[in-house]
CSV table of C-alpha atoms and ligand atoms in Angstrom, one decimal:
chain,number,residue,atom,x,y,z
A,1,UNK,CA,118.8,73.7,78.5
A,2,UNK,CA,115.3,72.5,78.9
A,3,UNK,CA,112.8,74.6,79.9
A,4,UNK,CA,108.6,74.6,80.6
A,5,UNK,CA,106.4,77.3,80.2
A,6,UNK,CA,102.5,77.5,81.2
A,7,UNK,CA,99.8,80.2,81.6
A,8,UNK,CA,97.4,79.8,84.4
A,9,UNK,CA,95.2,82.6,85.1
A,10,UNK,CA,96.3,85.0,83.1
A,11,UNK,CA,95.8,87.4,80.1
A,12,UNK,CA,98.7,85.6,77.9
A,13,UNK,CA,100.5,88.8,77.5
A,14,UNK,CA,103.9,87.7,79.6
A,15,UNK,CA,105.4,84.7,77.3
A,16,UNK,CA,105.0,86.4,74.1
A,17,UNK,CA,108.4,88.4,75.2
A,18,UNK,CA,110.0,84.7,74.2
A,19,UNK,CA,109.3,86.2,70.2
A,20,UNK,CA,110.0,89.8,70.3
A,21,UNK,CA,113.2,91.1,69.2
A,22,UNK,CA,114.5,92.3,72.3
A,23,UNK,CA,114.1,88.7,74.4
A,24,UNK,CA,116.9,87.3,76.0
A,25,UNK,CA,119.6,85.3,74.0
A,26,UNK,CA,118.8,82.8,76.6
A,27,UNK,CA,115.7,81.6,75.0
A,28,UNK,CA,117.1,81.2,72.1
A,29,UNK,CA,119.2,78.7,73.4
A,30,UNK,CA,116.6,77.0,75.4
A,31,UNK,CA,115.0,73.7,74.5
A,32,UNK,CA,111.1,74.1,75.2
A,33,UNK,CA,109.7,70.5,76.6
A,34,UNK,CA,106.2,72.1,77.4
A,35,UNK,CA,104.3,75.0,76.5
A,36,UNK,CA,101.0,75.0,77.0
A,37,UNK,CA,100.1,77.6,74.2
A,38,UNK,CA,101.7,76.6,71.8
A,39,UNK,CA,102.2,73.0,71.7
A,40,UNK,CA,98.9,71.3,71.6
A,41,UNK,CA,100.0,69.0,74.5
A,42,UNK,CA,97.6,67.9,77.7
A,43,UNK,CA,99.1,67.7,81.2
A,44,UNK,CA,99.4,63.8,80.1
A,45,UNK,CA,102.3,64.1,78.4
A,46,UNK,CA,104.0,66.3,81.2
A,47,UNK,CA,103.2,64.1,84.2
A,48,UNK,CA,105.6,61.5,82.3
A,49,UNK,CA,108.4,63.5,82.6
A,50,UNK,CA,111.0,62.2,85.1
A,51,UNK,CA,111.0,64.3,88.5
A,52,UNK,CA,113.6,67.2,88.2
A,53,UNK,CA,113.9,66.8,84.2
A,54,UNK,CA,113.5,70.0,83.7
A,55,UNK,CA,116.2,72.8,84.2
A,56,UNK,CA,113.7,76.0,84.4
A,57,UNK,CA,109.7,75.9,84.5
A,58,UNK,CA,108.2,79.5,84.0
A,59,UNK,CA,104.4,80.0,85.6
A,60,UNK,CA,102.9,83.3,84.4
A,61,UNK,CA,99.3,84.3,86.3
A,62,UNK,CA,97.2,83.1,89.2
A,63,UNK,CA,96.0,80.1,90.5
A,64,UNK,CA,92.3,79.8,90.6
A,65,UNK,CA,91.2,76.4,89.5
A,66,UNK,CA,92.1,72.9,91.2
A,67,UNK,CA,93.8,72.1,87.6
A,68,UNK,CA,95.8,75.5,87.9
A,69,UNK,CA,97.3,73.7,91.7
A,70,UNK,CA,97.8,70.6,89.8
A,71,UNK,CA,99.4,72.6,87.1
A,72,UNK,CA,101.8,74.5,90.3
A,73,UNK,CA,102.3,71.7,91.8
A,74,UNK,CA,103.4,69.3,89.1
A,75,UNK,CA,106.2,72.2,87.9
A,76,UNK,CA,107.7,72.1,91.3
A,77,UNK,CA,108.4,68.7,91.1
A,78,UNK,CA,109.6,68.7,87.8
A,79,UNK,CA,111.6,71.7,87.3
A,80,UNK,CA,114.5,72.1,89.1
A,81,UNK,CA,113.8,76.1,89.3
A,82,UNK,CA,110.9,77.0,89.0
A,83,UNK,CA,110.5,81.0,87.9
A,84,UNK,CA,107.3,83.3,88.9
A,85,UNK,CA,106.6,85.9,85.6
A,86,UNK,CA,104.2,89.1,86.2
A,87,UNK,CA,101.8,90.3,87.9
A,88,UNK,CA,99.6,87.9,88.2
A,89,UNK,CA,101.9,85.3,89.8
A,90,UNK,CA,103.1,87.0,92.2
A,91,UNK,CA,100.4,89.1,93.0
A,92,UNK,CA,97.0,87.9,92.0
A,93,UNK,CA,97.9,91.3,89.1
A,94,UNK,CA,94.2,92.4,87.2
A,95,UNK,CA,91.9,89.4,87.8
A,96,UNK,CA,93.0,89.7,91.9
A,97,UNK,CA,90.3,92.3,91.0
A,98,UNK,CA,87.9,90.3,91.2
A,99,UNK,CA,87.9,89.8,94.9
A,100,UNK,CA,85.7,92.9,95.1
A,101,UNK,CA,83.1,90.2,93.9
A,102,UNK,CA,85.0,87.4,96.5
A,103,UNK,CA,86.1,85.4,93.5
A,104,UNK,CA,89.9,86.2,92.9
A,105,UNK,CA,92.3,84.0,92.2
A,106,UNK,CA,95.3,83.7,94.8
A,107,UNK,CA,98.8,84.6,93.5
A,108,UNK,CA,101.0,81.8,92.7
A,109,UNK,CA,103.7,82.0,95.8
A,110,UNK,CA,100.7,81.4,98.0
A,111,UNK,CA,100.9,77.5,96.5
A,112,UNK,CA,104.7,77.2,96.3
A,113,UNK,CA,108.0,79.5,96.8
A,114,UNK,CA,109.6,80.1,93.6
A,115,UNK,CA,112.8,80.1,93.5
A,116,UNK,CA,112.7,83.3,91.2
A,117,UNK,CA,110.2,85.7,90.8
A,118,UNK,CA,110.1,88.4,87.9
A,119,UNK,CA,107.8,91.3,88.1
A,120,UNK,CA,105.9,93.5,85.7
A,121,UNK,CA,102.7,93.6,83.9
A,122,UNK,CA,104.5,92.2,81.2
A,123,UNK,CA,108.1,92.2,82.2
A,124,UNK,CA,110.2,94.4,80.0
A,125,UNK,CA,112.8,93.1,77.8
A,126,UNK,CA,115.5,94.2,79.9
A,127,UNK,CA,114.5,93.1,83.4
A,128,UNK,CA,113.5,89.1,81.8
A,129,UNK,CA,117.7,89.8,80.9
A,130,UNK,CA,118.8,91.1,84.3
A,131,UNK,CA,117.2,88.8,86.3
A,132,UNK,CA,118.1,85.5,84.2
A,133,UNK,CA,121.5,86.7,83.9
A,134,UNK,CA,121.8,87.0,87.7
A,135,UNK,CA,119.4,83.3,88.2
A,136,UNK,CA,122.0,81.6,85.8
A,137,UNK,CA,125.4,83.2,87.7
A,138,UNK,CA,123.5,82.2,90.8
A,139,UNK,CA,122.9,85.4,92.1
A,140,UNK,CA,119.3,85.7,91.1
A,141,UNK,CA,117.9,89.2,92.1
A,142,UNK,CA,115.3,90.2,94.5
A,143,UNK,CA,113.3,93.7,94.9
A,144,UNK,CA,115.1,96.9,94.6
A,145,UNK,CA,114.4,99.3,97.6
A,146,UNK,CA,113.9,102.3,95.2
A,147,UNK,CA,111.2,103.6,93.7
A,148,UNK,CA,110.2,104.3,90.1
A,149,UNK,CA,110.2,107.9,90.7
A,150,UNK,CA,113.9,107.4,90.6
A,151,UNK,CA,113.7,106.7,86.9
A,152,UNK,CA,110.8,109.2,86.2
A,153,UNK,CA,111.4,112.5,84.0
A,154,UNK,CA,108.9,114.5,85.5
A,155,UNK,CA,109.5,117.9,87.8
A,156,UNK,CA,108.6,117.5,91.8
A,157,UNK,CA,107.4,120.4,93.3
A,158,UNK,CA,105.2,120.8,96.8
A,159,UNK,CA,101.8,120.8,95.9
A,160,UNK,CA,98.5,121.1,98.2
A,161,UNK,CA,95.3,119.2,96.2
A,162,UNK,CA,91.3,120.4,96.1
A,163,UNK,CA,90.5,117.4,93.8
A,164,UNK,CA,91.9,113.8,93.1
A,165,UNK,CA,91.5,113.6,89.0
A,166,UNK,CA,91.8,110.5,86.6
A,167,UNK,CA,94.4,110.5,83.8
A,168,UNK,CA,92.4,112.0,80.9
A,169,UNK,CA,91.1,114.8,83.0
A,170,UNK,CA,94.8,116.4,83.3
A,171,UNK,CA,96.4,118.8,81.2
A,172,UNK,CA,98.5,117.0,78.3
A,173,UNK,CA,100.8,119.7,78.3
A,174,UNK,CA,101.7,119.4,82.3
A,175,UNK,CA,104.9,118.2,83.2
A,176,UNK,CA,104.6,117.8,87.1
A,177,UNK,CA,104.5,115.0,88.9
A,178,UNK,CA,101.0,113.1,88.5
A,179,UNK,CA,100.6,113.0,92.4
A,180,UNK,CA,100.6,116.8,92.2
A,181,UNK,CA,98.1,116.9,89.3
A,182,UNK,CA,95.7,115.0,91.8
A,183,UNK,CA,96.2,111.8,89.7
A,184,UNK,CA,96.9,108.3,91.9
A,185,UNK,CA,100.4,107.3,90.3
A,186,UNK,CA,101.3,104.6,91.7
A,187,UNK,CA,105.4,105.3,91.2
A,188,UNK,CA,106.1,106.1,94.5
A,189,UNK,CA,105.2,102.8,95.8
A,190,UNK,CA,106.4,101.0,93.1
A,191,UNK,CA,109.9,99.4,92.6
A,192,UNK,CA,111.8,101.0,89.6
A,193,UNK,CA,113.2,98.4,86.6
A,194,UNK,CA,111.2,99.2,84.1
A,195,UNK,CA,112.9,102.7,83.1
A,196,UNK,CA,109.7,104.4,84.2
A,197,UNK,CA,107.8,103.4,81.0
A,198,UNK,CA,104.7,104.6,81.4
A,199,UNK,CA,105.9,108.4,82.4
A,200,UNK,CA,108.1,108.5,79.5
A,201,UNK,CA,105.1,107.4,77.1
A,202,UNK,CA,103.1,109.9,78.9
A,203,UNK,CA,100.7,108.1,81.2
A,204,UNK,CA,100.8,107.6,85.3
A,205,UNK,CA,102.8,104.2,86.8
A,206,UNK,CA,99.7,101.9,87.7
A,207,UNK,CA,102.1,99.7,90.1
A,208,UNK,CA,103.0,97.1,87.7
A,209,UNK,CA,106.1,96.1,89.8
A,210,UNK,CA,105.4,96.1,92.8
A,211,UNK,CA,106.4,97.6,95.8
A,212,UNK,CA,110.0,98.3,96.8
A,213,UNK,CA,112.0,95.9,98.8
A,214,UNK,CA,110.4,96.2,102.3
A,215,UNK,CA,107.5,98.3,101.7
A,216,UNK,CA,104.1,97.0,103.1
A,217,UNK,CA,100.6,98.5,102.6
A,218,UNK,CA,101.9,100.4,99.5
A,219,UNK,CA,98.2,101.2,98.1
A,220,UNK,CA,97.2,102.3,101.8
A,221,UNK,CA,100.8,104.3,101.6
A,222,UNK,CA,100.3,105.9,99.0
A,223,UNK,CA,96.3,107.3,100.2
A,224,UNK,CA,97.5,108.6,103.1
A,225,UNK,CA,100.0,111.0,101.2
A,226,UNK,CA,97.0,111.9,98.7
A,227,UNK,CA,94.6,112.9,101.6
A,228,UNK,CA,96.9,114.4,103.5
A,229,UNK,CA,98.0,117.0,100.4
A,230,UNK,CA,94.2,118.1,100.6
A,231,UNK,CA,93.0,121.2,101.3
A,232,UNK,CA,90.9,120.6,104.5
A,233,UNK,CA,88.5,122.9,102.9
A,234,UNK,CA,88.0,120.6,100.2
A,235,UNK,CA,88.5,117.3,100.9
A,236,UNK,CA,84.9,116.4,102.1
A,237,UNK,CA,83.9,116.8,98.5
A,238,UNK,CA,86.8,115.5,96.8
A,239,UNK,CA,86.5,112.3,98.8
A,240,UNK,CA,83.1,112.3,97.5
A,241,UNK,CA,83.4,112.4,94.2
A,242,UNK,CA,86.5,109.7,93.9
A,243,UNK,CA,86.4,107.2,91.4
A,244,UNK,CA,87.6,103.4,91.9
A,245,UNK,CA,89.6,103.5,94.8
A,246,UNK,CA,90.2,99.6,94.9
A,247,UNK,CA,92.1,100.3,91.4
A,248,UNK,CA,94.0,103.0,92.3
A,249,UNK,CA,95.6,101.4,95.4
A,250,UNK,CA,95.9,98.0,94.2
A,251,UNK,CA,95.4,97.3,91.4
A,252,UNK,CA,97.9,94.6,90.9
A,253,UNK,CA,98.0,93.3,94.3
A,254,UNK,CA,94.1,93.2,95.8
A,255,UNK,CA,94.6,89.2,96.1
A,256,UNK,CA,97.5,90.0,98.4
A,257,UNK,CA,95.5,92.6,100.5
A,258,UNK,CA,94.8,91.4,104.1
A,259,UNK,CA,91.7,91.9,104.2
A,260,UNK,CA,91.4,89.8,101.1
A,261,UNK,CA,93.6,87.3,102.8
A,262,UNK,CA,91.4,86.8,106.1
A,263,UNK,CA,88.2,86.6,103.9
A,264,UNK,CA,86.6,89.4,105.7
A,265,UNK,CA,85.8,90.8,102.9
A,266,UNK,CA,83.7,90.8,99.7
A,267,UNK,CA,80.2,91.1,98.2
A,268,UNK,CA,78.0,88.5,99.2
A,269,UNK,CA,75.3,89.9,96.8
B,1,UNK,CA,84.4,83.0,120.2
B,2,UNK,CA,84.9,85.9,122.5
B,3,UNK,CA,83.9,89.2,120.8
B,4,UNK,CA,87.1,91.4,120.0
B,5,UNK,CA,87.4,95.3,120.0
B,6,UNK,CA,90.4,97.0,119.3
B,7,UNK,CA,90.5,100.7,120.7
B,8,UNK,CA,93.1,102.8,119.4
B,9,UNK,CA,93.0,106.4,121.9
B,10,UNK,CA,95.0,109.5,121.7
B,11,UNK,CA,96.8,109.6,124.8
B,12,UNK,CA,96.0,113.2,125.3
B,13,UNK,CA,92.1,112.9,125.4
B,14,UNK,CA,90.7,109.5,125.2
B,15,UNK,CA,93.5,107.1,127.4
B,16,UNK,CA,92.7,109.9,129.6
B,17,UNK,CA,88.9,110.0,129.6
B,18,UNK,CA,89.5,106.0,129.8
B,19,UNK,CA,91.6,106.5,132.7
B,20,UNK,CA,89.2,108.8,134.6
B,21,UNK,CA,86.5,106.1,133.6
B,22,UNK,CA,88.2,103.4,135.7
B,23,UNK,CA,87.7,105.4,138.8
B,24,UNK,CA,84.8,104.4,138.7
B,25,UNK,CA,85.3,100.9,138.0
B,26,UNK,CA,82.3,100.9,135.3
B,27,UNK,CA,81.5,97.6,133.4
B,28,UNK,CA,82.8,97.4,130.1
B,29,UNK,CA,82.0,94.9,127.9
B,30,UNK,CA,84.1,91.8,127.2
B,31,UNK,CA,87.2,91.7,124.5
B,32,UNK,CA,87.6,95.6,124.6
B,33,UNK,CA,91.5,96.0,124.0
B,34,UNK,CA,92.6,99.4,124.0
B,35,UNK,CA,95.8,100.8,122.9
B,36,UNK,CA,97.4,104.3,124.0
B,37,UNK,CA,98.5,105.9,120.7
B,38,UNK,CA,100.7,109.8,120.4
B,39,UNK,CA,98.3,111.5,118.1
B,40,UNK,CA,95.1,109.7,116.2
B,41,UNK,CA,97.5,112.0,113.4
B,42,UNK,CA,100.2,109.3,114.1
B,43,UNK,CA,97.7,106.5,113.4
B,44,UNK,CA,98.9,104.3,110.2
B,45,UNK,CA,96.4,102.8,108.2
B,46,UNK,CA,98.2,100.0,107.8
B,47,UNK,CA,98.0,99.5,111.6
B,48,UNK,CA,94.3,99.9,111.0
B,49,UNK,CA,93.7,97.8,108.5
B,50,UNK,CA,95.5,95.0,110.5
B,51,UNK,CA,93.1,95.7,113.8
B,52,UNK,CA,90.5,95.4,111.3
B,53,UNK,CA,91.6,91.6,109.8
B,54,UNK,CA,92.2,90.6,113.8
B,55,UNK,CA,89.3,92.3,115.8
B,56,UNK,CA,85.5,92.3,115.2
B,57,UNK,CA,85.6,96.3,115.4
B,58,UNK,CA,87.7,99.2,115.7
B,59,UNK,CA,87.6,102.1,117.5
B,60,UNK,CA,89.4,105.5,116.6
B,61,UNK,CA,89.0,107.7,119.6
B,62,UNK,CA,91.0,111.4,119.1
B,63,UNK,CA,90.3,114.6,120.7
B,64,UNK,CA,87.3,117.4,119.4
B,65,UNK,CA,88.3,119.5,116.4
B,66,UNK,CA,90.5,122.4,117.4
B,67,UNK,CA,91.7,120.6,121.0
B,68,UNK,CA,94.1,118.3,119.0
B,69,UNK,CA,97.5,118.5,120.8
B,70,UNK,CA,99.4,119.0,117.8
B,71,UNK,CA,97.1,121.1,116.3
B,72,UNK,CA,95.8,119.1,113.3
B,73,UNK,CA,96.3,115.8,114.1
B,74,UNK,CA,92.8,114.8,114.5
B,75,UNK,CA,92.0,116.6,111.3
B,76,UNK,CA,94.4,114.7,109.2
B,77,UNK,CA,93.2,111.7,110.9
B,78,UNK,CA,89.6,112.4,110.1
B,79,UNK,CA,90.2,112.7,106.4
B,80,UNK,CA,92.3,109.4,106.4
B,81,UNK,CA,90.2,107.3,107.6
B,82,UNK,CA,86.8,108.5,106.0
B,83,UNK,CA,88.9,107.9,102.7
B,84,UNK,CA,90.0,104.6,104.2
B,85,UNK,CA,85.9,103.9,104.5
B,86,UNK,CA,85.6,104.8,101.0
B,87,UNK,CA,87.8,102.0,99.9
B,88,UNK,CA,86.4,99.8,102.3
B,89,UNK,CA,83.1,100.1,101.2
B,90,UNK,CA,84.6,99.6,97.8
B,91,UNK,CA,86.1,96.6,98.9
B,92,UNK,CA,82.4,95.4,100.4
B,93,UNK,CA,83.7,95.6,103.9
B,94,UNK,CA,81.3,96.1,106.2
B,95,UNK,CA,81.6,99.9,107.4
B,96,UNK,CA,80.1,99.6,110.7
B,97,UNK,CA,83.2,97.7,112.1
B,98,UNK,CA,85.3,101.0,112.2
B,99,UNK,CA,84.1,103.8,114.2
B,100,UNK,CA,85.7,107.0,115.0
B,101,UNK,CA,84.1,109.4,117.6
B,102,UNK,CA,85.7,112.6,119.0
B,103,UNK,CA,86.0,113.5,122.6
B,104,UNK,CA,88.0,115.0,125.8
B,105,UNK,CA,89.7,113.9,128.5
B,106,UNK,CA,86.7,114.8,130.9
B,107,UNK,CA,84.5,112.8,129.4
B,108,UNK,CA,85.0,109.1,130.5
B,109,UNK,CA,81.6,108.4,130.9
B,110,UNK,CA,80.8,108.6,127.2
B,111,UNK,CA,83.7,106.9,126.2
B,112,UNK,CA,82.1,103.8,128.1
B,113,UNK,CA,78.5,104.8,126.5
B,114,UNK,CA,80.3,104.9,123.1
B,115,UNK,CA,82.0,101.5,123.3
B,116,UNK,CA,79.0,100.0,125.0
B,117,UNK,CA,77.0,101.4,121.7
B,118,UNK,CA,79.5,99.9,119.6
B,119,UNK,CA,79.2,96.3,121.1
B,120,UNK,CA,75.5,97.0,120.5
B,121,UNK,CA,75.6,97.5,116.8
B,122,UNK,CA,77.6,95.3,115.9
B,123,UNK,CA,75.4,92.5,117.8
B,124,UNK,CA,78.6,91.1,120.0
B,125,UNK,CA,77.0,92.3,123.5
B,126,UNK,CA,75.2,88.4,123.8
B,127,UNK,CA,78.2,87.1,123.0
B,128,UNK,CA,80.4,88.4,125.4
B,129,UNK,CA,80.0,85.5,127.9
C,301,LIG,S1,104.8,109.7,91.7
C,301,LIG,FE1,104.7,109.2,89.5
C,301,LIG,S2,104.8,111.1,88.3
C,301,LIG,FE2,105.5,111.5,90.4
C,301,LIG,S3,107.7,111.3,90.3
C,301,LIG,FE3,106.9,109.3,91.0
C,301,LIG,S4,106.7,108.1,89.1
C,301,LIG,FE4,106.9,110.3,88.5
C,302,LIG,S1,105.8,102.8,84.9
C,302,LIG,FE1,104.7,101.6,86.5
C,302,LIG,S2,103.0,100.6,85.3
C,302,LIG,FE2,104.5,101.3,83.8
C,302,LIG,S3,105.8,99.5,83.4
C,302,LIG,FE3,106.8,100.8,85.0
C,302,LIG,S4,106.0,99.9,87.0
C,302,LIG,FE4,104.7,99.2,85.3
């Protein structure tokens, strides 16, 4: 099977899952016409290649030069699927950050549809395999609706909040859920797949996934529950001292953020 | 373009204040949409966030602390959307385009001052017609 990888705007950390142990058989089947990191080969050499002549073309990160729309454009004509990898692709992921200085990049699906789109900041191991399996049996999957709190070993309790905190300000010892601790985890507005990584290893979900099949306005979501699990008493001040809230609520998916979107926002400075 | 407002009022105080206000068929300004809402506690940010990518300005209006028909309401409302500022500003949205203000049903008049002040400040009055 021939296949066609390329990284756009991106941190190169998605297609390196093609060499570790636990990638899918499939690529070691696969026949790789193009790779832009790894083959020393210009766009030239692609443009040649007959319309459709490729089975699969995978596009990890976001678009934010014209060569990058070339680059999108060019594997939708020549791949006959074309597949979405990480973050960034689907979302704008990390560098979407930048539109607090109105410079993002846009998120590939704004350009085309792909015809598959696989999530994570990288993708695991396992959910590159569930999701080719299901694109090459022709069922290829979408979203789940449920959350990575699902998958997440930590005890729920109620809680009430005087004080949002940051990860290394919380007890290492705790074992409570991170929203209770006052820490933005972003698990309850993320789909699960990834076997709640992060939480097993110890550290808060930062959203990697994306939200759940059918949930909109996670990162707004998921500040309403925060404020409204502080004590009244306190909430002036813990608003006050808050840090980063575009990166707690979204900070995989600001490019996506309708505000974003509409341009209505952004530094001009 | 026509100057856009999107009100959102708690039908216990403000649609009410509103309401008495158009007894006495005052002049509002041009492009002021308002919408009746249960509870400014009921309010989504999501909801606001979309007024806010559609209208020039928005404007919360729920009842004075301690008269809120489900008791907190307004509270919880208050500390959502001042946190929903603080992302905004972090965002490098302009923070005069949402505005909450507090009042009863009796007072219609200063609704219509209010949204008269809001035109004002955010410079849409001239461009009204
Ligand atoms: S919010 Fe985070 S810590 Fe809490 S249950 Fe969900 S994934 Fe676990
Ligand atoms: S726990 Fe959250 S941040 Fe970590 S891999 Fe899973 S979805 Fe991504």
């Amino acid at each position: 099977m021939k296949i066609a990888v390329h990284n756009l705007l991106s941190c190169g950390g998605c297609d390196p899952v093609f060499f570790l142990e636990e990638s899918p058989e499939f690529f070691r089947k696969a026949e790789v016409i193009f790779w832009n990191k790894v083959k020393d080969e210009t766009l030239k050499v692609f443009r040649k290649i007959p319309d459709q002549g490729i089975e699969i073309g995978f596009l990890c990160g976001a678009v934010k030069s014209p060569e990058h729309e070339e680059v999108v454009r060019l594997f939708r004509r020549k791949c006959r699927t074309v597949v979405a990898v990480g973050a960034c692709a689907l979302w704008g992921g990390i560098p979407g950050l930048l539109w607090i200085r109105k410079e993002g990049p846009r998120p590939l699906s704004s350009l085309v549809v792909p015809d598959l789109s696989i999530p994570g900041c990288p993708p695991e191991g396992s959910t590159w395999t569930v999701y080719l399996q299901g694109l090459l049996s022709g069922r290829p999957p979408g979203p789940s609706e449920e959350p990575v709190c699902q998958e997440c070993p930590r005890d729920r309790h109620p809680f009430r909040l005087s004080d949002f905190k940051r990860f290394p300000e919380t007890e290492p010892e705790s074992r409570g859920c991170y929203l209770s601790l006052g820490v933005f985890c972003a698990g309850a507005v993320t789909q699960k797949g990834c076997g709640a990584r992060c939480l097993r290893a110890g550290y808060p979900c930062l959203g990697c996934y994306g939200p759940p099949a059918g949930l909109t306005a996670r990162g707004e979501r998921l500040l309403s529950a925060m404020v409204s699990a502080l004590v009244p008493q306190k909430a002036t001040e813990a608003l006050k001292n808050w840090r980063d809230p575009a990166g707690s609520l979204y900070r995989f998916d600001l490019a996506t953020h309708p505000l974003v979107r509409k341009g209505k926002c952004g530094r001009s400075d | 373009m026509k100057p856009r407002i999107i009100g959102f009022l708690c039908e216990w105080c403000a649609a009410r204040a509103l309401e008495n206000l158009a007894f006495c068929h005052p002049e509002l300004p041009v492009g002021f949409q308002p919408f009746r809402i249960n509870c400014t506690g009921s309010l989504e940010l999501e909801v606001v966030i979309k007024a806010l990518t559609e209208a020039d300005g928005v404007l919360v209006a729920g009842c004075p602390p301690g008269e809120c028909h489900f008791r907190e309401g307004n509270l919880r409302a208050g500390l959502r959307l001042k946190a929903l500022k603080r992302v905004l500003s972090a965002l490098g949205e302009d923070l005069r385009r949402l505005r909450i203000i507090w009042l009863s049903s009796g007072e219609g008049e200063r609704l219509g001052e209010e949204i008269h002040k809001f035109y004002r400040e955010l410079s849409l009055e001239d461009r009204g017609s």
